[in-house]
PDB file of C-alpha atoms in Angstrom:
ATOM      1  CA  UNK A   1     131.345  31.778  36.659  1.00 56.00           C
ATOM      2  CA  UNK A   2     132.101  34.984  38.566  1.00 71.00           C
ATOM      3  CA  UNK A   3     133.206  33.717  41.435  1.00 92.00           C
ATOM      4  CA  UNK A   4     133.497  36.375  44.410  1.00 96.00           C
ATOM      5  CA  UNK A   5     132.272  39.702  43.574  1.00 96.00           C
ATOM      6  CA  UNK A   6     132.498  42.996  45.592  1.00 97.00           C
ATOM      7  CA  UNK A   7     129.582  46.071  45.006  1.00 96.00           C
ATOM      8  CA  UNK A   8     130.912  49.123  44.827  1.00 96.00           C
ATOM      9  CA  UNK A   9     134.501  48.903  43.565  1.00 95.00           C
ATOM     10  CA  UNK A  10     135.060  52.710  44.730  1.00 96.00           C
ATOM     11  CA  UNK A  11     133.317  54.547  47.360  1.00 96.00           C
ATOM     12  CA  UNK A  12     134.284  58.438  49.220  1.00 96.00           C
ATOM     13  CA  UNK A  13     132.292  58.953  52.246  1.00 95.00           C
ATOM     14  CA  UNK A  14     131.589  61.448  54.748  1.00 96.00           C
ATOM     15  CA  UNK A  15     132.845  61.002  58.651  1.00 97.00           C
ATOM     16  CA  UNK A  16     129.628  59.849  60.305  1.00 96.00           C
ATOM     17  CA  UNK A  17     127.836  58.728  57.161  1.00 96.00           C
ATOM     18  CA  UNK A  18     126.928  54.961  56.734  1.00 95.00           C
ATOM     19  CA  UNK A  19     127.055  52.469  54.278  1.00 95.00           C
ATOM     20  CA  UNK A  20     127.373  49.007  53.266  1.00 97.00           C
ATOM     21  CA  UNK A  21     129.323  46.341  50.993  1.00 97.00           C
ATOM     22  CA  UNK A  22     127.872  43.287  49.473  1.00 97.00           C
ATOM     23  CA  UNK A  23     130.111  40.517  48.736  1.00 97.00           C
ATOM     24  CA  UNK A  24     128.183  37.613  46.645  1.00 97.00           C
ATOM     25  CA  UNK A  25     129.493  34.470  45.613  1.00 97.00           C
ATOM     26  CA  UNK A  26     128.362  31.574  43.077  1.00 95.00           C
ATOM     27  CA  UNK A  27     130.295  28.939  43.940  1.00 93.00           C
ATOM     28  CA  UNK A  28     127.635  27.620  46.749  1.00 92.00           C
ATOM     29  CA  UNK A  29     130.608  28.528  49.751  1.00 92.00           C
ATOM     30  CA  UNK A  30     129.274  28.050  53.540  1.00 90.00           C
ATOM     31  CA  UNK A  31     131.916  30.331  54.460  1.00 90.00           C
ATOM     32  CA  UNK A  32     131.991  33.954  54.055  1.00 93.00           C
ATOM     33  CA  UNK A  33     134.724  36.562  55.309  1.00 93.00           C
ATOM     34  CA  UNK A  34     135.435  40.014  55.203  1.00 96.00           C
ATOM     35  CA  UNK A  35     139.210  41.153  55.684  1.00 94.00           C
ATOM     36  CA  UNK A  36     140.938  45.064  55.389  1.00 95.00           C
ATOM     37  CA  UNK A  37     144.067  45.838  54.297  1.00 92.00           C
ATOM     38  CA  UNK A  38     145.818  49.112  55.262  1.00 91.00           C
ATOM     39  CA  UNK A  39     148.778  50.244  53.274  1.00 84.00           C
ATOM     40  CA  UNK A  40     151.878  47.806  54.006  1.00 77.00           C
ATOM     41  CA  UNK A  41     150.173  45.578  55.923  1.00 78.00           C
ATOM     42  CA  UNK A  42     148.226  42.150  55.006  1.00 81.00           C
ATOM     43  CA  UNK A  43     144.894  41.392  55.292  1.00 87.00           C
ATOM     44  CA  UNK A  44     143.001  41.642  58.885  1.00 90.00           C
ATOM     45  CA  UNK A  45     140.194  39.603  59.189  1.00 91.00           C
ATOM     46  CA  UNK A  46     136.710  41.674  60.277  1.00 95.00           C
ATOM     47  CA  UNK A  47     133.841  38.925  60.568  1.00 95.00           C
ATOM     48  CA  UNK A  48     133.361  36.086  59.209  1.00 92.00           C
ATOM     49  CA  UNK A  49     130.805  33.598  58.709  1.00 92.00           C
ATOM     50  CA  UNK A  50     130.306  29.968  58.815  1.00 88.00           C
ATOM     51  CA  UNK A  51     126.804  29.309  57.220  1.00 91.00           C
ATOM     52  CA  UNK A  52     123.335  31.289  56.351  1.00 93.00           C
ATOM     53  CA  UNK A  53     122.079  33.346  59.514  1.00 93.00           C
ATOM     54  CA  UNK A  54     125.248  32.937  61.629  1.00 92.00           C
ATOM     55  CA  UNK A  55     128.515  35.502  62.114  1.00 94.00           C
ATOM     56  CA  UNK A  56     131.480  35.796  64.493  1.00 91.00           C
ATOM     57  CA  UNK A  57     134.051  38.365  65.462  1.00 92.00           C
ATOM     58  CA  UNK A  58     137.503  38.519  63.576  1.00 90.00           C
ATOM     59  CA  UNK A  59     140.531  39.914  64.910  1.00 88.00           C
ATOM     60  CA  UNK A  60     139.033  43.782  63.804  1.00 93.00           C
ATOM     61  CA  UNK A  61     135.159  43.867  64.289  1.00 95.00           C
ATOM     62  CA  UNK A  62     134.737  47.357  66.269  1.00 95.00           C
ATOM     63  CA  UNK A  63     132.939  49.729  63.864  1.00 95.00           C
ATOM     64  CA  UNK A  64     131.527  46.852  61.503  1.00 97.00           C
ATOM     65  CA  UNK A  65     128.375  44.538  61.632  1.00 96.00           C
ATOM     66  CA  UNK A  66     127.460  42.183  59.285  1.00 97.00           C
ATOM     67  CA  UNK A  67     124.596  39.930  57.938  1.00 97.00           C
ATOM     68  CA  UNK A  68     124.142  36.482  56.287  1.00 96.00           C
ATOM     69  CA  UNK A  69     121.074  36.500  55.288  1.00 94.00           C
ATOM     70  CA  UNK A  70     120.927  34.257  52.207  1.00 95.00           C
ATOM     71  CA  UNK A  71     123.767  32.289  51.717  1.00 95.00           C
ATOM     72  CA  UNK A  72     124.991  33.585  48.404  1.00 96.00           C
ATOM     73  CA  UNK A  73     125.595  37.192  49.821  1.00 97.00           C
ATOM     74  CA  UNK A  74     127.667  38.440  53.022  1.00 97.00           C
ATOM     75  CA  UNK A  75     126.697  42.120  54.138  1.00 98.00           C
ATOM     76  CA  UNK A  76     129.732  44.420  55.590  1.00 98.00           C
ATOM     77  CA  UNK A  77     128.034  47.546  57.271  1.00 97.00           C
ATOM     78  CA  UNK A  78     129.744  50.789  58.715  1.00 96.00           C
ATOM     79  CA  UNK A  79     127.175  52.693  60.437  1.00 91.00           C
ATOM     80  CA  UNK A  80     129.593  56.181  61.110  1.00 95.00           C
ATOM     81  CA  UNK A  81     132.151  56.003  59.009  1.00 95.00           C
ATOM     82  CA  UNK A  82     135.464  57.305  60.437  1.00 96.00           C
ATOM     83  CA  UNK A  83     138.612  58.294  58.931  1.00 96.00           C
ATOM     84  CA  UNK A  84     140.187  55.345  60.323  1.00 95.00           C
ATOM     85  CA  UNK A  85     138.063  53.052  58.208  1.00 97.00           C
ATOM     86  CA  UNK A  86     139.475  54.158  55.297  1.00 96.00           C
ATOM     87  CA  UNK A  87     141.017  50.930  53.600  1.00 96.00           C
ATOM     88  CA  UNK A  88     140.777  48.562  51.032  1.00 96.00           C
ATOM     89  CA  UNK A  89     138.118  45.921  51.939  1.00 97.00           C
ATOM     90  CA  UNK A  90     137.912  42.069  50.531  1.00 96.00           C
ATOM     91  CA  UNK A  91     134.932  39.466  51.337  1.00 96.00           C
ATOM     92  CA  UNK A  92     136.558  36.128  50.653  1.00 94.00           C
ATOM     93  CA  UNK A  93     134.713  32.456  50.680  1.00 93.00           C
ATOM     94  CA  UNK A  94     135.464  28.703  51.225  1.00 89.00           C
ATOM     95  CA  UNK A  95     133.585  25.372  51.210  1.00 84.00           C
ATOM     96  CA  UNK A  96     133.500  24.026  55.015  1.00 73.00           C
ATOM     97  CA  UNK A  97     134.161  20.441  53.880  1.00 59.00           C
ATOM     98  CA  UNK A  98     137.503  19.365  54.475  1.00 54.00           C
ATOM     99  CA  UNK A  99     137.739  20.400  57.924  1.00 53.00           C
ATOM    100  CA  UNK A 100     138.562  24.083  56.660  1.00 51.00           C
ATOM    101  CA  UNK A 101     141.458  23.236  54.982  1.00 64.00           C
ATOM    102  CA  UNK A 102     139.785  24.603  51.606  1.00 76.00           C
ATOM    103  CA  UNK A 103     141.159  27.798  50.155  1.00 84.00           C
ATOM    104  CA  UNK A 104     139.451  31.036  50.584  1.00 87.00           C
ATOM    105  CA  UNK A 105     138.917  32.721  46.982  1.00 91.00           C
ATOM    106  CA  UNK A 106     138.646  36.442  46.843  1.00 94.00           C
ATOM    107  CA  UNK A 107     136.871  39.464  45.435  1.00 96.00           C
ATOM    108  CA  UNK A 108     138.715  42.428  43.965  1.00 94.00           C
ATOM    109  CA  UNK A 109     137.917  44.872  46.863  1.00 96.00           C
ATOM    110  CA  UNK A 110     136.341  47.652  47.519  1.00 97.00           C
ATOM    111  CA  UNK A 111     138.101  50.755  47.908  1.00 96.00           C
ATOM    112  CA  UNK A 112     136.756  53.139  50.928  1.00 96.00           C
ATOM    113  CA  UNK A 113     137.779  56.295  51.456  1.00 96.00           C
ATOM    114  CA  UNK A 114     136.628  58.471  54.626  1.00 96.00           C
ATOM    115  CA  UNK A 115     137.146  61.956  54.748  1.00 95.00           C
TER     116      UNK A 115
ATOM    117  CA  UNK B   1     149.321  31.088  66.280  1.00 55.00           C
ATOM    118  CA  UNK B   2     151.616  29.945  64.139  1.00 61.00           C
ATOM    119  CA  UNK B   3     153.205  32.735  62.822  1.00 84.00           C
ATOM    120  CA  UNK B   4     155.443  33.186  59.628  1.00 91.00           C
ATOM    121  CA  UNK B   5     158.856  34.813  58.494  1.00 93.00           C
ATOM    122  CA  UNK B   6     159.756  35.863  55.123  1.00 95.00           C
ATOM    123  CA  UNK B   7     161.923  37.958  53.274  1.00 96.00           C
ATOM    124  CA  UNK B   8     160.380  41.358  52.401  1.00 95.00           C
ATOM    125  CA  UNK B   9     161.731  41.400  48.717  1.00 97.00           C
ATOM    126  CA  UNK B  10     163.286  39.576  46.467  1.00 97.00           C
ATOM    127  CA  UNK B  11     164.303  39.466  42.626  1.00 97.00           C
ATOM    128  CA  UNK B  12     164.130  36.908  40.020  1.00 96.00           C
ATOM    129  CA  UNK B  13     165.030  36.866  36.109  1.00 97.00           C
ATOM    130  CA  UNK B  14     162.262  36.055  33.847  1.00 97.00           C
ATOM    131  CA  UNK B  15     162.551  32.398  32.370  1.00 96.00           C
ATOM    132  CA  UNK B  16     164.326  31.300  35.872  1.00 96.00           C
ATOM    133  CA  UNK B  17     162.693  29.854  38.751  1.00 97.00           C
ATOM    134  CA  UNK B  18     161.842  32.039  41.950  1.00 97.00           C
ATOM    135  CA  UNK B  19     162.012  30.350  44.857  1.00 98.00           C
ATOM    136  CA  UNK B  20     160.311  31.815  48.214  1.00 97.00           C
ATOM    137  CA  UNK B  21     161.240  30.489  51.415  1.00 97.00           C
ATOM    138  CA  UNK B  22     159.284  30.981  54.703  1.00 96.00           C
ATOM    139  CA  UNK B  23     159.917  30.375  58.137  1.00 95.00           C
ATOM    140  CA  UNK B  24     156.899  28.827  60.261  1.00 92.00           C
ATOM    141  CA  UNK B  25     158.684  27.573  63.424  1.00 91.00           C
ATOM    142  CA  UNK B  26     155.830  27.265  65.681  1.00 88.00           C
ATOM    143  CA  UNK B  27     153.629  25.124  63.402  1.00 88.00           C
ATOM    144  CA  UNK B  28     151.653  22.893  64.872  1.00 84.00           C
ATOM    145  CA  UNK B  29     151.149  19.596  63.666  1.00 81.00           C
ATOM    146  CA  UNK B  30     147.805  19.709  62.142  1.00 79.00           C
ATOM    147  CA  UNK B  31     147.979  22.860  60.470  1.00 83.00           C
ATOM    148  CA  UNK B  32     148.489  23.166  57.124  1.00 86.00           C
ATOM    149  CA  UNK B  33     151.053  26.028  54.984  1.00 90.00           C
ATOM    150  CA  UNK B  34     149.451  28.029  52.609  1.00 91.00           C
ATOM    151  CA  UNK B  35     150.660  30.210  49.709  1.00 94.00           C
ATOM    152  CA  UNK B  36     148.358  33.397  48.083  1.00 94.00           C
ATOM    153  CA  UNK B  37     149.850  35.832  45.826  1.00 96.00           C
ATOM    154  CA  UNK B  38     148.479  39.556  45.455  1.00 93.00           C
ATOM    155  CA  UNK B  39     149.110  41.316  42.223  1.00 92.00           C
ATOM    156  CA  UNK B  40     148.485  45.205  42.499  1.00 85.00           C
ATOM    157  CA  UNK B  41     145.298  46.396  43.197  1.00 77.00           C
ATOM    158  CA  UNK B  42     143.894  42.710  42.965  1.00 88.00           C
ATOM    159  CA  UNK B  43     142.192  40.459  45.572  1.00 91.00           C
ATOM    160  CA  UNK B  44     144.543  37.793  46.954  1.00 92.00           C
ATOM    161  CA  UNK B  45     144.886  34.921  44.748  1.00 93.00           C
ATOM    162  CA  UNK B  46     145.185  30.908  46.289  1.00 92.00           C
ATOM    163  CA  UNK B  47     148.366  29.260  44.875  1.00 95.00           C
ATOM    164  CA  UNK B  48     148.673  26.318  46.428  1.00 94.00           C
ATOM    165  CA  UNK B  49     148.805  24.427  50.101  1.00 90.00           C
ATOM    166  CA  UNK B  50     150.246  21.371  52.229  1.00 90.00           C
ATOM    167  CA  UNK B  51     150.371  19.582  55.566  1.00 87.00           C
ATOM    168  CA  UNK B  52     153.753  17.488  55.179  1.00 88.00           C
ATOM    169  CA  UNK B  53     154.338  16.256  51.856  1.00 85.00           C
ATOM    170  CA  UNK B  54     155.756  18.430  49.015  1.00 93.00           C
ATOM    171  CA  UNK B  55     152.819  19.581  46.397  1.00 94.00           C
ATOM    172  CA  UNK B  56     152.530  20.451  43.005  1.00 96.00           C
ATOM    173  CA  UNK B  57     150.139  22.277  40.706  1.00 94.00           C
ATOM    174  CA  UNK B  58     149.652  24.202  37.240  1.00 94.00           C
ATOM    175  CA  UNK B  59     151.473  27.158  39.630  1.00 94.00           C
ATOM    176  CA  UNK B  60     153.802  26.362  41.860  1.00 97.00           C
ATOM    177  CA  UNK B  61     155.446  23.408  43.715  1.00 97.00           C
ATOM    178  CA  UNK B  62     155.724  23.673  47.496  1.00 97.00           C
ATOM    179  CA  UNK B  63     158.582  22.080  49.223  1.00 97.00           C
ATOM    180  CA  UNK B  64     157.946  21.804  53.183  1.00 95.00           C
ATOM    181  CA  UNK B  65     161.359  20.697  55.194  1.00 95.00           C
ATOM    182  CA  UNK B  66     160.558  17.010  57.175  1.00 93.00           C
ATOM    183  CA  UNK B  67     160.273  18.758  60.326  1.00 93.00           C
ATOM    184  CA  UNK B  68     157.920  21.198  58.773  1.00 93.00           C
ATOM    185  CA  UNK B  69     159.589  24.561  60.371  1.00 93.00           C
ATOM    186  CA  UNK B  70     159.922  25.911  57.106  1.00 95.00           C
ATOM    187  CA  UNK B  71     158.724  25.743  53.298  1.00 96.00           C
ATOM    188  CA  UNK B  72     159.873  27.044  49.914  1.00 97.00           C
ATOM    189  CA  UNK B  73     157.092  28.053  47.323  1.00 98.00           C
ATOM    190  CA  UNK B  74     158.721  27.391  44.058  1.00 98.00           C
ATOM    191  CA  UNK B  75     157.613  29.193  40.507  1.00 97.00           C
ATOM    192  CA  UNK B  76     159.515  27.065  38.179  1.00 96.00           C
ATOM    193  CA  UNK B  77     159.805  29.644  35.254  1.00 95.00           C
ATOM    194  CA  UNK B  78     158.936  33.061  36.398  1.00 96.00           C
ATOM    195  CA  UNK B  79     157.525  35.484  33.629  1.00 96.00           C
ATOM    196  CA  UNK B  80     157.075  39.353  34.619  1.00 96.00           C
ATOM    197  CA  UNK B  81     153.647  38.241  35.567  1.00 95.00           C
ATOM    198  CA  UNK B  82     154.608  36.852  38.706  1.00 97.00           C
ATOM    199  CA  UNK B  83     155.955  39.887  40.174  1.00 97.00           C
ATOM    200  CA  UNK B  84     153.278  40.273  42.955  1.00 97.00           C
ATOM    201  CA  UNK B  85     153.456  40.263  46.666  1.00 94.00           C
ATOM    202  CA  UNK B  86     154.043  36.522  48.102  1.00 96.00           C
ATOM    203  CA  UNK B  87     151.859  35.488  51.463  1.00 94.00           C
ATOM    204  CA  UNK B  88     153.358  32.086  53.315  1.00 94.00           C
ATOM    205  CA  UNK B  89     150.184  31.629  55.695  1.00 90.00           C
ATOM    206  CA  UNK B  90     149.576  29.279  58.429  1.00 86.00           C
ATOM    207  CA  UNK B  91     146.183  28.699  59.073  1.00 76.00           C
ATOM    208  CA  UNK B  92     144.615  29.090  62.158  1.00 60.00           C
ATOM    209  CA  UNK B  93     141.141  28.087  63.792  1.00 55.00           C
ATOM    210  CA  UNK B  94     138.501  30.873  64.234  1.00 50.00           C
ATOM    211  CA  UNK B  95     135.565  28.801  65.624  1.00 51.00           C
ATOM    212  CA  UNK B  96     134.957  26.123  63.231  1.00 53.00           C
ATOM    213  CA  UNK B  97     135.942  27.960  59.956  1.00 60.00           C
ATOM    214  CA  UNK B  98     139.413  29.029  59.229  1.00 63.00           C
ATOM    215  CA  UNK B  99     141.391  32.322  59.256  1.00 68.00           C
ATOM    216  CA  UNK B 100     144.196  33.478  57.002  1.00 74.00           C
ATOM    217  CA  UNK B 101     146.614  35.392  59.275  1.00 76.00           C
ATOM    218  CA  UNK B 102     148.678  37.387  56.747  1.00 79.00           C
ATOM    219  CA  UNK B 103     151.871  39.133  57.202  1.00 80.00           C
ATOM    220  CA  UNK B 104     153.898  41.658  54.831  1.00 82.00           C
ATOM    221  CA  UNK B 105     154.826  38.624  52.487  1.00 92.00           C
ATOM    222  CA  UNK B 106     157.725  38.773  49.717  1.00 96.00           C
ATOM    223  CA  UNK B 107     157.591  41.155  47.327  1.00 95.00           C
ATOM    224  CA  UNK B 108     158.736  39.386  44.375  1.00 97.00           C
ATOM    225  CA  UNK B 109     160.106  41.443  41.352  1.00 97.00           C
ATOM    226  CA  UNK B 110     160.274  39.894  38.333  1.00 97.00           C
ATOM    227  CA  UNK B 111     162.851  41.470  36.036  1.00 96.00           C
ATOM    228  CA  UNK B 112     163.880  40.565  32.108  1.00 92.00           C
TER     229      UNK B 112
END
């Protein structure tokens, strides 16, 4: 069982280049998030998602989209990269049953660097 | 938004037990305290959570105070693998899923 797990670990990209993170999860999660953290801070959550096809706005969603498009997989995109996106990034999921009082479980990141 | 206070460090002898305390004054009745840990360079890991009543696990026990303004994560034998940053977390709607607001957390040293 993998659990959540983040494609690439490492990344260096250009200002103005574009790329994108894939976050997949086995554990059959309706919810999907993806959160930064900046050094000395805690996570900040980017978008999130509640089920296949559907996404919402986090507290830090300028400069990102994202897609659900299966429900195993949650897409983080930059399309220009910019300096201040450098970060570590973490996709997180959770069942919705419960009345989302189920615990997110986390990847290992992804490490972006923007130069 | 319920937000949290704790300690930004703290030290703890390996074989004792660490105990975390976090301040969540503004909690509102329905929301429930949760604990993560981060270990360097790792994803956030789920300890344990609670609405009123004190909880216990194969991790940690979680005391929350009766009128629920504060709670004390409790690691009943710390070994240096504990030493990790500590997140109290109060969770908070975002449309219908939930959203981990985290702060700096406790940065606990574990020390032989």
């Amino acid at each position: 069982n993998a659990g959540v797990t983040q494609t690439p670990k490492f990344r260096v990209l250009k200002t103005g280049q574009s790329m994108t993170l894939l976050c997949a999860q086995d554990m059959n999660h309706e919810y999907m998030y993806w959160y930064r953290q900046d050094p000395g801070m805690g996570l900040r959550l980017i978008h999130y998602s509640v089920g296949e096809g559907t996404t919402a706005k986090g507290e830090v969603p300028d400069g990102y989209n994202v897609s659900r498009l299966k429900k195993q997989n949650f897409l983080l995109g930059l399309e220009s990269a910019a300096p201040s996106q450098t970060s570590v990034y973490f996709c997180a999921s959770s069942y919705s049953q419960g009345g989302s009082n189920q615990p997110q479980h986390f990847g290992d990141g992804t490490r972006l660097s923007i130069l | 938004d319920a937000k949290t206070t704790q300690p930004p460090s703290m030290d703890c002898a390996e074989g004792r037990a660490a105990n975390l305390p976090c301040n969540h004054s503004t909690i509102s009745g329905n929301e429930y305290v949760y604990w993560y840990r981060q270990i360097h360079s790792q994803g956030p890991q789920y300890i344990i959570h609670g609405l009123k009543n004190n909880e216990t696990n194969e991790m940690a026990s979680l005391i929350i105070t009766e009128d629920r303004k504060s709670s004390t994560l409790i690691l009943p034998h710390a070994t240096l693998r504990d030493t990790a940053v500590y997140y109290c977390i109060v969770r908070v709607r975002a449309g219908t899923a939930s959203k981990l607001t985290f702060g700096t957390g406790t940065r606990l040293q574990v020390t032989l």
